[in-house]
C-alpha angles and dihedrals in degrees: 000000000000127000119201128200121187125204140166101069123133147119118310136165121249110278092030131115139237133180118213121202130199117197116199130201123216136067095254097063091117091063094055128093110225133209141185121216133174138205125199121198111285093007136101121258109269137197118258109165142339137191132194123239092264096040089241095116122050130176128190131186113248090241092063103034111126092019107055130049130189125208140160140210109205092188088061097037088234137129122197137205114200109198120193133173090023119200131202088249089063088070108121145105107281120215131196118214138185137201130182094227142051120332113274139184102211126087097227092060093064120089104191130045137186124226094256136242125237120240117188122184116193123206 
């Protein structure tokens, strides 16, 4: 069982930056692939970024490539999403997710989810 708690969301102007953190409980965090997803009002939850247990494989949605980076610190049981050059269309609730298997980019492959953190980008 893994519990995930996101933090770092907030209100930022377009062009600004935020760093989201996802703290995980459990001693086996280092064996889990981790992902970030987001959901805007009235839209389906969509993939943003994912990282393998070792950090050796990273995937990013086309819409965030060049602006967002994902990383993890297994010693701290934490995964990060650094978001730069934010745009109003990045406004959403951002969710952290974990799966005890290979890294994946689809929501249904993840077993554990955090409660989400709101990111609002003003124009």
